[in-house]
GROMACS .gro file of C-alpha atoms in nm:
model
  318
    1UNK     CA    1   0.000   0.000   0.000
    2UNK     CA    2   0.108   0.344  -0.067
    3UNK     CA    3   0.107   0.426   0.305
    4UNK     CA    4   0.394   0.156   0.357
    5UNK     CA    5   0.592   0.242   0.128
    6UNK     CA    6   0.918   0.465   0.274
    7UNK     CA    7   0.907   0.835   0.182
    8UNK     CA    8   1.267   0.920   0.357
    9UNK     CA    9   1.601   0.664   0.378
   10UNK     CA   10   1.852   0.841   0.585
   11UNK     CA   11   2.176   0.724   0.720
   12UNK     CA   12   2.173   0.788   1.062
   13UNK     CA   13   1.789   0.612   1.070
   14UNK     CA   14   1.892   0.305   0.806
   15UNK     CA   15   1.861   0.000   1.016
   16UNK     CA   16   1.980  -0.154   0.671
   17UNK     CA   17   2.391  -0.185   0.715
   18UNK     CA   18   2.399  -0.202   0.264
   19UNK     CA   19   2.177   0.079   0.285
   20UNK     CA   20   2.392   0.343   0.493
   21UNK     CA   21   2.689   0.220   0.312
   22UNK     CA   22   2.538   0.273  -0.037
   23UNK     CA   23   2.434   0.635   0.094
   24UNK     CA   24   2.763   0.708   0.266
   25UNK     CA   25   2.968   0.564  -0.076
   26UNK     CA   26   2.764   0.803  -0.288
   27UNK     CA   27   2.832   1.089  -0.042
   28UNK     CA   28   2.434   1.182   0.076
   29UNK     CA   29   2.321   1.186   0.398
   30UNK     CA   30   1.966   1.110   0.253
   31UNK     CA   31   1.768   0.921  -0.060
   32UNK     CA   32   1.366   1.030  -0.099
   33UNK     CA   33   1.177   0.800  -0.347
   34UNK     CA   34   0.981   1.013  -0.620
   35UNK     CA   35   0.664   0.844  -0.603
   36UNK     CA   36   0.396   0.981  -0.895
   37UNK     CA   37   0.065   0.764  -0.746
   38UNK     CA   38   0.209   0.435  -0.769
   39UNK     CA   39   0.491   0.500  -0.980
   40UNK     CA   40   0.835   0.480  -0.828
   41UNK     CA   41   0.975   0.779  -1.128
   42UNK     CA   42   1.292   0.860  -0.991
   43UNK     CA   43   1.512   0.929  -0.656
   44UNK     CA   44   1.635   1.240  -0.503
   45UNK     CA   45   1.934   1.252  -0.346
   46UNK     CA   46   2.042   1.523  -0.082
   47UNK     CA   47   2.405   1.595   0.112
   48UNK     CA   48   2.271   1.844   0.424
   49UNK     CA   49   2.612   1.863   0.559
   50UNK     CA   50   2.696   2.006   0.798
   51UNK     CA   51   2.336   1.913   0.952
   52UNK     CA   52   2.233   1.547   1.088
   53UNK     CA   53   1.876   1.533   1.028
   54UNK     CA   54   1.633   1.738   0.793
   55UNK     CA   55   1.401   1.830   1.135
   56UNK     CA   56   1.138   2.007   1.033
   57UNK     CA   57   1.263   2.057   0.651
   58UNK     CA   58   1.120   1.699   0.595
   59UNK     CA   59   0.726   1.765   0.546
   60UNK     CA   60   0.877   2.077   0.271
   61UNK     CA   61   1.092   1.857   0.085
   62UNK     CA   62   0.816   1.600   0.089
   63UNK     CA   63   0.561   1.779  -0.045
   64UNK     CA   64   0.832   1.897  -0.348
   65UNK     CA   65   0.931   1.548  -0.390
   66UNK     CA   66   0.534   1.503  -0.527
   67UNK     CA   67   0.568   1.846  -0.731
   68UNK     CA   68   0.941   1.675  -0.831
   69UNK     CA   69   0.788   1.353  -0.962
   70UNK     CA   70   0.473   1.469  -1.151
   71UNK     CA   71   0.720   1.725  -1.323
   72UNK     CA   72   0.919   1.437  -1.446
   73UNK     CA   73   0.597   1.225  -1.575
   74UNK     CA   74   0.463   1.542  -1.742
   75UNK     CA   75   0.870   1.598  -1.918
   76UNK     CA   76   0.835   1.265  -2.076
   77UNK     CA   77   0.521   1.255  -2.199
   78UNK     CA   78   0.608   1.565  -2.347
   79UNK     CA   79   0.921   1.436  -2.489
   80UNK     CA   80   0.724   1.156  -2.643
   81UNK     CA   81   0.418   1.366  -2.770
   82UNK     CA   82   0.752   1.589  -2.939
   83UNK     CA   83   0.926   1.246  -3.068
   84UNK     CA   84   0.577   1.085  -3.203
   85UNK     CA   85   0.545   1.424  -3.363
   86UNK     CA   86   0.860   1.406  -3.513
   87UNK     CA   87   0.813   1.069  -3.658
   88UNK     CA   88   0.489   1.150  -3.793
   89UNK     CA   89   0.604   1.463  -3.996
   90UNK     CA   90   0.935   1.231  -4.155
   91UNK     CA   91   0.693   0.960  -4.262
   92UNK     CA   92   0.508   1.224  -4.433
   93UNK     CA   93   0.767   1.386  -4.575
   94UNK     CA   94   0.940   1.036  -4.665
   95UNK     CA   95   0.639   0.947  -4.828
   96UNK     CA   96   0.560   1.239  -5.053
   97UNK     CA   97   0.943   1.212  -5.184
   98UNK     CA   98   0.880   0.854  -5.257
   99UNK     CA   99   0.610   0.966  -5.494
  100UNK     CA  100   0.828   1.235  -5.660
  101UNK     CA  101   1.092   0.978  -5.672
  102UNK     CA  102   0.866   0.720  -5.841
  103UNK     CA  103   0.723   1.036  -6.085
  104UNK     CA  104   1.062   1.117  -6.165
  105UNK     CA  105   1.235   0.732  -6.240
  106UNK     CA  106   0.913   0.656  -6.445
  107UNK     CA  107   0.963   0.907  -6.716
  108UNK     CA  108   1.347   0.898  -6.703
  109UNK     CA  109   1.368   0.466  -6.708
  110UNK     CA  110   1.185   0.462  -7.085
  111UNK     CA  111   1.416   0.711  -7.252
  112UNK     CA  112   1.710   0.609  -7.080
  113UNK     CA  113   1.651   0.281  -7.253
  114UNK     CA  114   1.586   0.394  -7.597
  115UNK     CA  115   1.916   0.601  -7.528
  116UNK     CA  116   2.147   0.260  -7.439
  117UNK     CA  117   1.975   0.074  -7.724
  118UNK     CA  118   2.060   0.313  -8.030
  119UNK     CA  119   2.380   0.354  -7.862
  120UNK     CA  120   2.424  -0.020  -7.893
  121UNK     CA  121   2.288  -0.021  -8.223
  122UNK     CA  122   2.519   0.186  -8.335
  123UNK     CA  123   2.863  -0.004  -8.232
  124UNK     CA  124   2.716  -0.313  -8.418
  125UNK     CA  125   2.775  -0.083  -8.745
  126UNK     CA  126   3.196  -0.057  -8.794
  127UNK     CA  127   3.191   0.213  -8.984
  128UNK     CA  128   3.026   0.423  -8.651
  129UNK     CA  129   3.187   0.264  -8.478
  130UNK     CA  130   3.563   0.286  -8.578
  131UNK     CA  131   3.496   0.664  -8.582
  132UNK     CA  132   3.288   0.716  -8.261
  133UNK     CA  133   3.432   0.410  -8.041
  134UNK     CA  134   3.515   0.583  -7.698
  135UNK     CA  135   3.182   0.829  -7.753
  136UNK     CA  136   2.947   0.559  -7.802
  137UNK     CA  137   3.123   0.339  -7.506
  138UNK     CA  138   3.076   0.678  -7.264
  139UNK     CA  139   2.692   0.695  -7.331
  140UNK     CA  140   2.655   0.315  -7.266
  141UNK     CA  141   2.853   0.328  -6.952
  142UNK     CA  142   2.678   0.634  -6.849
  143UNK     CA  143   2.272   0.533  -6.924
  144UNK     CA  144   2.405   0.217  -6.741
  145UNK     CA  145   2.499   0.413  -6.419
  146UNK     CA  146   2.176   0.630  -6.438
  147UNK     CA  147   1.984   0.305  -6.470
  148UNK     CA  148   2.130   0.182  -6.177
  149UNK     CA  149   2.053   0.544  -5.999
  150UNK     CA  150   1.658   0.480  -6.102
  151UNK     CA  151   1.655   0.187  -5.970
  152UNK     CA  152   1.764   0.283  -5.681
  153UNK     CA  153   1.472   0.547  -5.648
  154UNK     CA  154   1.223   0.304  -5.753
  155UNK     CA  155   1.355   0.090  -5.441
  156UNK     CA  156   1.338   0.400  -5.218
  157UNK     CA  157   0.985   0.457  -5.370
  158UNK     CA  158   0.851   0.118  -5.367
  159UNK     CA  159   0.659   0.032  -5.041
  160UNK     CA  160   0.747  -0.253  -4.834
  161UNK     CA  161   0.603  -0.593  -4.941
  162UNK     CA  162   0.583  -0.940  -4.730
  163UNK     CA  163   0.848  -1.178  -4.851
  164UNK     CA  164   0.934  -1.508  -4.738
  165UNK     CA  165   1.151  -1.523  -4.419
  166UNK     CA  166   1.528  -1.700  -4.377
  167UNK     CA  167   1.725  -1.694  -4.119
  168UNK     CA  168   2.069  -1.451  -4.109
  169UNK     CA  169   2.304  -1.742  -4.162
  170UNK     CA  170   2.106  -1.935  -4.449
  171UNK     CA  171   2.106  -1.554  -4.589
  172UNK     CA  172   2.448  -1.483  -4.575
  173UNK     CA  173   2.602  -1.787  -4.655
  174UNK     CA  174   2.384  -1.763  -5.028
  175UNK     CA  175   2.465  -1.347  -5.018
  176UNK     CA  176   2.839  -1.347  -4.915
  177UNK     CA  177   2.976  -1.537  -5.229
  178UNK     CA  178   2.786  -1.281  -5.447
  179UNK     CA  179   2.954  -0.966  -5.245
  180UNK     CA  180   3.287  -1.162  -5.242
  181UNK     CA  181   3.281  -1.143  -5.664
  182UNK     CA  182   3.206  -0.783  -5.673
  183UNK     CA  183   3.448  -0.676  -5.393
  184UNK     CA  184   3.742  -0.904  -5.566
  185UNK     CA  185   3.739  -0.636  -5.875
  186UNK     CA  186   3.809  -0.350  -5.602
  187UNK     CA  187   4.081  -0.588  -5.477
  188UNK     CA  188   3.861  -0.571  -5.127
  189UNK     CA  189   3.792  -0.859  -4.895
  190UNK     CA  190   3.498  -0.971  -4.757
  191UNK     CA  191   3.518  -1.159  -4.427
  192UNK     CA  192   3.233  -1.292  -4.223
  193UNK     CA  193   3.171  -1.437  -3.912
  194UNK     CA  194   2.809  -1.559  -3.764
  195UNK     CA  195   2.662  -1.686  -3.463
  196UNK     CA  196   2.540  -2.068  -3.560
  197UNK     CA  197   2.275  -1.967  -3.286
  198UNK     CA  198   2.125  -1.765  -3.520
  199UNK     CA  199   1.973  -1.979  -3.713
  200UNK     CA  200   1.689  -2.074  -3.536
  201UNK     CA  201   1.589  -1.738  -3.593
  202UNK     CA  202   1.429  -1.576  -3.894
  203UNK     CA  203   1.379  -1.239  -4.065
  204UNK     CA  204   1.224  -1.067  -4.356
  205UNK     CA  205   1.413  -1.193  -4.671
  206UNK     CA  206   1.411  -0.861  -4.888
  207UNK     CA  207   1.390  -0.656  -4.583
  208UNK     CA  208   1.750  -0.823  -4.507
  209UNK     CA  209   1.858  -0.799  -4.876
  210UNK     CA  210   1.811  -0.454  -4.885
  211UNK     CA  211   1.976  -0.385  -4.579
  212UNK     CA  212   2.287  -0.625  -4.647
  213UNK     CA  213   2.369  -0.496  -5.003
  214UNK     CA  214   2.348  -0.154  -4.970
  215UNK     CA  215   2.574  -0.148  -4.661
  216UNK     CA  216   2.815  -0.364  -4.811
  217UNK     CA  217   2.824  -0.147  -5.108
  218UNK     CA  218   2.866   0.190  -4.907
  219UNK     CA  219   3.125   0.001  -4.732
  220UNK     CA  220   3.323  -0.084  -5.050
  221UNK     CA  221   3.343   0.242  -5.160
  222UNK     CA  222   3.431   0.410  -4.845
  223UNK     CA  223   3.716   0.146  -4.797
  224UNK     CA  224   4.031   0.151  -4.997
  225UNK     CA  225   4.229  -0.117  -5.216
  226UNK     CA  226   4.348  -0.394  -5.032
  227UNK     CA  227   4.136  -0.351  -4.731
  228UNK     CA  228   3.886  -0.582  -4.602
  229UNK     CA  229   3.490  -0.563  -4.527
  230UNK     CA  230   3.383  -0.716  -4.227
  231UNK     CA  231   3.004  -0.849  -4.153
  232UNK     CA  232   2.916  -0.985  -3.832
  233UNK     CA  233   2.606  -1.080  -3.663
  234UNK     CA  234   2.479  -1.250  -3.334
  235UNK     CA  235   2.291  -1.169  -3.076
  236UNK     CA  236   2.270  -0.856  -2.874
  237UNK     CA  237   2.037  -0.934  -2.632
  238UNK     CA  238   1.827  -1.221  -2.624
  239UNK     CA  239   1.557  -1.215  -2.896
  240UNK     CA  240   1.724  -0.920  -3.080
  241UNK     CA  241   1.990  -0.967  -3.361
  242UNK     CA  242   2.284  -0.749  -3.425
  243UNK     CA  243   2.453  -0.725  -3.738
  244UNK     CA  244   2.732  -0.529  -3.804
  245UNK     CA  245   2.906  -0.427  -4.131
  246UNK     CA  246   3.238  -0.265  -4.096
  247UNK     CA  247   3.490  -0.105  -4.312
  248UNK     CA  248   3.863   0.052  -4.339
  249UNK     CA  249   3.773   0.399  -4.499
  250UNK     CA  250   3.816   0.753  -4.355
  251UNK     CA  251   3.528   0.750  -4.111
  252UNK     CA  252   3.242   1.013  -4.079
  253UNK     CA  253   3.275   1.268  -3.908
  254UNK     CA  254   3.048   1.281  -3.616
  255UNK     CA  255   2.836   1.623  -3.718
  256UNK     CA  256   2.742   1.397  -4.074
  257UNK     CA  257   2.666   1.060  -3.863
  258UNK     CA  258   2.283   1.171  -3.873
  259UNK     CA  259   2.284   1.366  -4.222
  260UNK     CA  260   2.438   1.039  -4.434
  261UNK     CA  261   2.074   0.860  -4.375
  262UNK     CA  262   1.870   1.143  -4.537
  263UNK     CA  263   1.746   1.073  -4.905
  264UNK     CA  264   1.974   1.219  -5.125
  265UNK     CA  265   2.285   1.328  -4.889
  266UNK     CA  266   2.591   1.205  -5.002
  267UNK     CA  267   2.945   1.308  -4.973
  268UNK     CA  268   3.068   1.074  -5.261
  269UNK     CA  269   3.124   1.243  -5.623
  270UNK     CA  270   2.944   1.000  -5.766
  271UNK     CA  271   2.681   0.903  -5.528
  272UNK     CA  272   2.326   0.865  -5.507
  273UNK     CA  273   2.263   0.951  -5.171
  274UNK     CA  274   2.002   0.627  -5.115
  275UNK     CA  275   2.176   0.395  -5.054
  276UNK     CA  276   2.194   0.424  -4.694
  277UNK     CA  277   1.870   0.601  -4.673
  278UNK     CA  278   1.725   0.269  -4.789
  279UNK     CA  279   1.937   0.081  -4.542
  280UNK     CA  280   1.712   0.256  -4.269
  281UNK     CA  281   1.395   0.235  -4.448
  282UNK     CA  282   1.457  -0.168  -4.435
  283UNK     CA  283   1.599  -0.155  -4.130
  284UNK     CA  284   1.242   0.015  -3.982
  285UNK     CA  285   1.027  -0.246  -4.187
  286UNK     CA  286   1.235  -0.458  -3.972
  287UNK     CA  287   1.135  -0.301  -3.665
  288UNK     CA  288   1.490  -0.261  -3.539
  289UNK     CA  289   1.737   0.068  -3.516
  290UNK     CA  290   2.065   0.140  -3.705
  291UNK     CA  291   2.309   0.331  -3.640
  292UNK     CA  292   2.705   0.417  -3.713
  293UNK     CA  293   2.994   0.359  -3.490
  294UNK     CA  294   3.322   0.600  -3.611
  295UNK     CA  295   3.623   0.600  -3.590
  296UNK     CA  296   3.681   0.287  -3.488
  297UNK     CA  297   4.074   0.293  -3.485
  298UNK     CA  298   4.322   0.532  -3.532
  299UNK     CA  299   4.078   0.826  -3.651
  300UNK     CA  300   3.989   0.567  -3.948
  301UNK     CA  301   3.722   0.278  -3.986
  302UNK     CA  302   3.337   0.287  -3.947
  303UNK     CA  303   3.102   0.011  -3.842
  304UNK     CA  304   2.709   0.048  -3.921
  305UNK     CA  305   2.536  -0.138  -3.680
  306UNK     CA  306   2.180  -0.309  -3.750
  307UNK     CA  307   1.962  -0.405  -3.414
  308UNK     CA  308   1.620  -0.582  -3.490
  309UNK     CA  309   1.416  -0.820  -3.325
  310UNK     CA  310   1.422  -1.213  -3.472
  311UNK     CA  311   1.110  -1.442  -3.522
  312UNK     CA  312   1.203  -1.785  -3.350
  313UNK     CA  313   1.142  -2.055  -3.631
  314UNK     CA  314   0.832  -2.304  -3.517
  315UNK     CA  315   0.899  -2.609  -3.346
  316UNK     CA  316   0.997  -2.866  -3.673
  317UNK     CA  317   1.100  -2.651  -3.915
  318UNK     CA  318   1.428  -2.711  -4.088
   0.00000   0.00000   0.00000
């Protein structure tokens, strides 16, 4: 009952040996629970030195302790009214850019393709060809990189659809040989290490996809030649997975760690600017957090790390 429950713990009045020593360590003479109804919110500390006892201070400092405690319920409730807010207003504005993004790769994908196939057309005939060689292999190279830019948009666009679910490890071990190949042209390795615990566990397939290439890819071009790519993933509490993909490159600079997942942000020459902004979109349809980690070593080295809650696989299943 709330009439039981202690509203002082002082040291000279602790009949509790662990409790005057955990006051006396901490340097307070007393602790005064912050009770909101039944709701322990909080404790409030309080050194009266030189003084013994708070006297008649105590009914005052009781009656704040109340005003104390329903000040910090009311502070977080505001703070999540201000965070749902928050969420609410990038969702919308997430979702109006997807639209413009899907406007925008729909009338660019069909001319881009005429563009590639008279280009190609054109090398098949010598003649053009002998005269316009480098020309015709610059417009093929380049429709081919803005393809790969719509796509890209059309992924960012596209809203999330159920797919089957595997587990990390049956993932990786079918993904890992695929990212090995591409990294072997940049002369990068890829090295991996999973939890076998893991798979008993199982996740969104193109959720995971999504999330796995696109930070391998921003890895490989933030590290340099020679360097290896490292994915790991386990467990980082029970029930919740961690995966984390780390690289060798320069590191981000900690006033750009939140700025690099906004659609379209990218520090890169060449960049797109979505592919880590579609990292996190996945990474939310997965119900779990990411998040960067840099430098790791030496002012150099980033790790982006993926938390999201598993789905244990039912009893039988292979």
């Amino acid at each position: 009952a709330a009439s039981a429950r202690p509203e002082f713990l002082h040291v000279a009045g602790s009949k509790d040996p662990s409790q005057r020593e955990l006051l006396e360590r901490l340097g307070f003479h007393y602790a005064m629970p912050l009770w909101y109804g039944e709701q322990l919110t909080g404790m409030l500390l309080l050194d009266i030195a030189p003084r013994v006892y708070l006297d008649e201070n105590e009914p005052i400092l009781l009656g704040l302790s109340r005003q104390i405690a329903h000040s910090l319920v009311a502070c977080r409730h505001v703070e999540e009214k201000v965070t749902l807010e928050k969420a609410l207003v990038r969702q919308e504005q997430l979702a109006t850019l997807g639209l413009a993004a899907a406007a925008i790769a729909h009338e660019v994908k069909n001319p881009l393709s005429s563009i590639k196939t008279l280009a190609q057309l054109m090398r098949e005939d010598h003649e053009i060809n002998a005269n316009y060689h480098r020309d015709l292999a610059y417009i093929v190279t380049e429709t081919d990189r803005l393809n790969a830019f719509v796509r890209r948009l059309l992924d960012f666009a596209r809203p999330s659809a159920e797919s089957a679910e595997i587990s990390v490890p049956e993932f990786l071990n079918m993904a890992v040989p695929v990212l090995k190949r591409v990294s072997a042209e940049r002369r990068i390795q890829i090295e991996h290490q999973v939890d076998p615990a893991l798979a008993g566990w199982l996740v969104n397939r193109q959720a995971l996809q999504h999330v796995v290439t696109n930070l391998v890819q921003n890895a490989l071009d933030a590290s340099p030649q020679n360097a290896a790519v490292r994915i790991e993933a386990g467990f980082e509490r029970p029930g919740t997975i961690r995966l984390a993909i780390t690289d060798a490159g320069a590191g981000v600079p900690e006033e750009l760690q939140e700025k690099i997942f906004e659609p379209f942000y990218t520090t890169k020459s060449s960049g797109t600017g979505l592919g880590l902004a579609i990292a996190k979109k996945n990474v939310e349809e997965l119900k779990g957090q990411l998040r960067v980690v840099s430098p790791l070593r030496d002012g150099r080295g980033s790790s982006f790390v993926v938390t999201f809650p598993g789905r244990p696989a039912p009893a039988g299943a292979k």
